[in-house]
Short mmCIF file of C-alpha atoms in Angstrom, two decimals:
data_model
loop_
_atom_site.label_atom_id
_atom_site.label_comp_id
_atom_site.label_asym_id
_atom_site.label_seq_id
_atom_site.Cartn_x
_atom_site.Cartn_y
_atom_site.Cartn_z
CA UNK A 1 21.42 -25.51 22.80
CA UNK A 2 19.57 -28.48 24.29
CA UNK A 3 15.91 -29.41 23.32
CA UNK A 4 15.95 -26.81 20.11
CA UNK A 5 15.11 -28.23 16.88
CA UNK A 6 16.20 -26.54 13.79
CA UNK A 7 14.98 -27.32 10.07
CA UNK A 8 16.83 -26.52 6.61
CA UNK A 9 15.04 -24.56 4.31
CA UNK A 10 16.07 -23.84 0.85
CA UNK A 11 18.50 -20.88 0.47
CA UNK A 12 16.30 -19.39 -2.16
CA UNK A 13 13.16 -19.69 -0.25
CA UNK A 14 10.23 -21.63 -0.99
CA UNK A 15 8.11 -20.51 -4.22
CA UNK A 16 4.99 -19.90 -3.46
CA UNK A 17 3.25 -18.28 -6.80
CA UNK A 18 3.15 -19.91 -10.16
CA UNK A 19 3.15 -17.08 -12.38
CA UNK A 20 5.02 -14.14 -12.45
CA UNK A 21 4.19 -11.07 -10.09
CA UNK A 22 4.37 -7.63 -9.99
CA UNK A 23 7.65 -5.91 -8.34
CA UNK A 24 5.86 -4.81 -4.95
CA UNK A 25 5.37 -6.46 -1.52
CA UNK A 26 2.46 -9.07 -1.04
CA UNK A 27 -0.24 -8.56 1.87
CA UNK A 28 0.01 -11.35 4.34
CA UNK A 29 -3.01 -11.80 6.68
CA UNK A 30 -2.52 -11.34 10.54
CA UNK A 31 -2.14 -15.03 10.99
CA UNK A 32 0.27 -15.38 7.99
CA UNK A 33 -2.06 -17.83 6.53
CA UNK A 34 -2.75 -16.25 3.23
CA UNK A 35 -1.46 -13.73 1.11
CA UNK A 36 -2.76 -11.23 -1.40
CA UNK A 37 -0.95 -9.77 -4.42
CA UNK A 38 -1.10 -8.38 -7.94
CA UNK A 39 0.51 -10.55 -10.44
CA UNK A 40 2.36 -9.54 -13.79
CA UNK A 41 -1.01 -9.60 -15.43
CA UNK A 42 -2.21 -6.71 -13.29
CA UNK A 43 -4.63 -8.75 -11.84
CA UNK A 44 -5.37 -9.52 -8.20
CA UNK A 45 -4.60 -13.10 -6.96
CA UNK A 46 -4.39 -14.67 -3.29
CA UNK A 47 -2.75 -17.70 -2.19
CA UNK A 48 -2.57 -19.99 0.98
CA UNK A 49 0.73 -20.22 2.25
CA UNK A 50 0.73 -23.80 2.86
CA UNK A 51 -0.54 -24.54 -0.45
CA UNK A 52 2.14 -23.50 -2.56
CA UNK A 53 1.78 -22.70 -6.67
CA UNK A 54 -1.90 -22.71 -5.79
CA UNK A 55 -3.07 -19.04 -6.49
CA UNK A 56 -6.18 -18.07 -7.45
CA UNK A 57 -7.07 -14.63 -9.31
CA UNK A 58 -10.13 -12.46 -9.62
CA UNK A 59 -10.15 -12.41 -13.36
CA UNK A 60 -9.67 -8.46 -13.91
CA UNK A 61 -6.42 -8.32 -15.80
CA UNK A 62 -4.80 -4.96 -16.64
CA UNK A 63 -7.00 -3.57 -14.37
CA UNK A 64 -4.99 -3.27 -10.91
CA UNK A 65 -2.21 -1.32 -9.65
CA UNK A 66 -2.03 -2.16 -6.14
CA UNK A 67 -4.02 -4.23 -3.71
CA UNK A 68 -3.65 -4.29 0.27
CA UNK A 69 -5.24 -6.72 3.21
CA UNK A 70 -6.62 -5.72 6.66
CA UNK A 71 -4.78 -8.36 8.96
CA UNK A 72 -8.14 -9.91 9.45
CA UNK A 73 -8.63 -10.30 5.98
CA UNK A 74 -12.23 -8.87 6.10
CA UNK A 75 -11.22 -5.52 4.75
CA UNK A 76 -9.34 -4.94 1.03
CA UNK A 77 -8.11 -1.95 -0.93
CA UNK A 78 -7.83 -1.56 -4.42
CA UNK A 79 -6.11 0.93 -6.77
CA UNK A 80 -7.44 0.23 -9.97
CA UNK A 81 -5.59 1.27 -13.54
CA UNK A 82 -7.45 3.68 -16.15
CA UNK A 83 -7.80 3.20 -19.89
CA UNK A 84 -4.26 4.29 -20.35
CA UNK A 85 -2.64 2.14 -18.07
CA UNK A 86 -2.11 4.99 -15.28
CA UNK A 87 -3.39 4.45 -11.47
CA UNK A 88 -6.21 6.24 -10.61
CA UNK A 89 -6.12 8.98 -7.91
CA UNK A 90 -9.02 6.80 -5.92
CA UNK A 91 -8.75 3.91 -3.74
CA UNK A 92 -11.46 1.76 -3.48
CA UNK A 93 -12.18 -0.53 -0.07
CA UNK A 94 -14.42 -3.22 0.04
CA UNK A 95 -15.64 -5.44 3.46
CA UNK A 96 -15.84 -9.02 1.88
CA UNK A 97 -18.16 -9.94 4.60
CA UNK A 98 -20.56 -7.14 4.18
CA UNK A 99 -19.69 -6.51 0.79
CA UNK A 100 -19.66 -2.78 1.77
CA UNK A 101 -17.69 -0.67 -0.56
CA UNK A 102 -16.26 3.27 -0.11
CA UNK A 103 -14.58 5.00 -2.63
CA UNK A 104 -11.97 7.51 -1.50
CA UNK A 105 -10.64 10.30 -3.97
CA UNK A 106 -6.78 11.19 -2.72
CA UNK A 107 -6.79 14.65 -1.20
CA UNK A 108 -3.94 16.07 1.10
CA UNK A 109 -4.36 18.81 3.84
CA UNK A 110 -2.94 22.37 2.76
CA UNK A 111 0.61 23.03 4.57
CA UNK A 112 1.92 26.32 5.40
CA UNK A 113 3.26 28.46 2.24
CA UNK A 114 1.59 25.73 -0.27
CA UNK A 115 -1.03 26.83 -2.49
CA UNK A 116 -2.04 23.75 -3.92
CA UNK A 117 -1.27 19.78 -3.44
CA UNK A 118 -2.76 17.47 -5.86
CA UNK A 119 -2.40 13.95 -5.03
CA UNK A 120 -1.93 12.22 -8.31
CA UNK A 121 -1.62 8.43 -7.29
CA UNK A 122 -1.00 6.16 -4.54
CA UNK A 123 1.03 3.26 -4.69
CA UNK A 124 1.99 1.03 -1.62
CA UNK A 125 -1.00 0.73 1.03
CA UNK A 126 -1.20 -1.04 4.37
CA UNK A 127 -3.80 -1.35 6.96
CA UNK A 128 -3.54 -0.88 10.79
CA UNK A 129 -3.78 -4.02 13.14
CA UNK A 130 -7.55 -2.80 13.68
CA UNK A 131 -8.34 -2.04 10.26
CA UNK A 132 -9.69 1.37 10.89
CA UNK A 133 -6.87 3.21 9.13
CA UNK A 134 -5.49 2.79 5.46
CA UNK A 135 -1.87 4.02 5.13
CA UNK A 136 -0.69 4.48 1.93
CA UNK A 137 2.28 6.62 -0.13
CA UNK A 138 0.93 8.80 -2.82
CA UNK A 139 2.81 11.23 -5.32
CA UNK A 140 1.94 14.80 -5.06
CA UNK A 141 1.89 17.99 -7.42
CA UNK A 142 2.53 20.65 -5.33
CA UNK A 143 2.41 24.62 -6.15
CA UNK A 144 3.88 26.95 -3.65
CA UNK A 145 2.81 30.16 -2.83
CA UNK A 146 5.78 31.84 -4.81
CA UNK A 147 4.55 30.30 -8.17
CA UNK A 148 7.05 27.36 -7.92
CA UNK A 149 5.82 23.99 -8.15
CA UNK A 150 7.33 20.26 -7.40
CA UNK A 151 6.61 16.59 -7.42
CA UNK A 152 7.19 14.68 -3.97
CA UNK A 153 6.20 11.41 -2.62
CA UNK A 154 4.53 11.50 1.08
CA UNK A 155 2.51 8.99 3.43
CA UNK A 156 -1.24 9.27 4.33
CA UNK A 157 -3.63 7.65 5.81
CA UNK A 158 -7.41 7.31 5.28
CA UNK A 159 -9.57 7.03 8.60
CA UNK A 160 -12.23 4.59 7.35
CA UNK A 161 -14.77 5.69 10.11
CA UNK A 162 -14.68 9.24 9.77
CA UNK A 163 -13.39 9.24 6.17
CA UNK A 164 -10.71 12.08 6.96
CA UNK A 165 -7.43 12.09 5.53
CA UNK A 166 -4.27 12.48 7.53
CA UNK A 167 -0.91 13.30 6.45
CA UNK A 168 1.37 10.75 8.41
CA UNK A 169 4.65 11.90 6.72
CA UNK A 170 3.95 15.30 4.81
CA UNK A 171 5.58 16.03 1.77
CA UNK A 172 9.36 17.32 2.56
CA UNK A 173 11.30 19.02 -0.12
CA UNK A 174 14.06 17.28 -1.34
CA UNK A 175 12.87 13.88 0.02
CA UNK A 176 10.51 11.26 -1.66
CA UNK A 177 8.91 9.38 1.14
CA UNK A 178 7.36 6.02 0.62
CA UNK A 179 6.78 2.12 1.09
CA UNK A 180 4.83 2.57 4.18
CA UNK A 181 4.71 -1.00 6.24
CA UNK A 182 2.76 -1.39 9.65
CA UNK A 183 3.20 -4.22 12.26
CA UNK A 184 0.51 -6.61 11.73
CA UNK A 185 -0.23 -6.82 15.57
CA UNK A 186 0.45 -3.61 16.70
CA UNK A 187 -0.11 0.11 15.52
CA UNK A 188 2.75 1.47 17.34
CA UNK A 189 5.25 0.76 14.77
CA UNK A 190 5.72 1.86 10.96
CA UNK A 191 8.85 1.21 8.78
CA UNK A 192 9.11 3.39 5.26
CA UNK A 193 11.82 4.67 3.07
CA UNK A 194 13.35 7.97 2.46
CA UNK A 195 15.06 8.86 -0.72
CA UNK A 196 17.30 12.06 -0.38
CA UNK A 197 16.92 13.59 -3.98
CA UNK A 198 19.92 15.69 -3.40
CA UNK A 199 22.47 13.23 -1.73
CA UNK A 200 21.38 10.40 -3.92
CA UNK A 201 20.74 8.33 -0.83
CA UNK A 202 18.07 6.03 0.21
CA UNK A 203 17.12 5.30 4.36
CA UNK A 204 14.87 3.17 5.77
CA UNK A 205 13.09 4.70 9.28
CA UNK A 206 11.39 2.68 11.87
#
């Protein structure tokens, strides 16, 4: 191939963080210049990708379960831990430019045949490219009209403008659905995991 230059990167990649991190995906800005993540001390940290080993943390160890950042870097979402170390069923968003905060208690639209859905906690979050929707997976305690109950993971979205909750992928018996990820420059593409609890198989959908 003429005129094409390649460079060799270490097989193991390039280490960015100096300290151990949580087993979760970082949230990267739309231009790829910096990333936000939760470290092993359950604090929120961010790092410039062209300055490895130079992360800076907010100083809230033991208080953060999950963090996400809109592609423009201006809006962040947080899930805090309660006194027992359990993720709260609330998502806090902060506009770092205006310093405006919004707290959203996690709710779910009712489904046919369901008497109650209690959204216990959220986990992985991601913003749409325009920053309007916050996508997240959540664990639901579901009570059916026949008196039975079950716990399932599914995917919701909060419209930050209208404050409405949307069931993107509603709870489906036998399936745990989670780990949503949206394309950085387009809202037309989403990936998520589906675990079939009966077949004990995991799939990635796009």
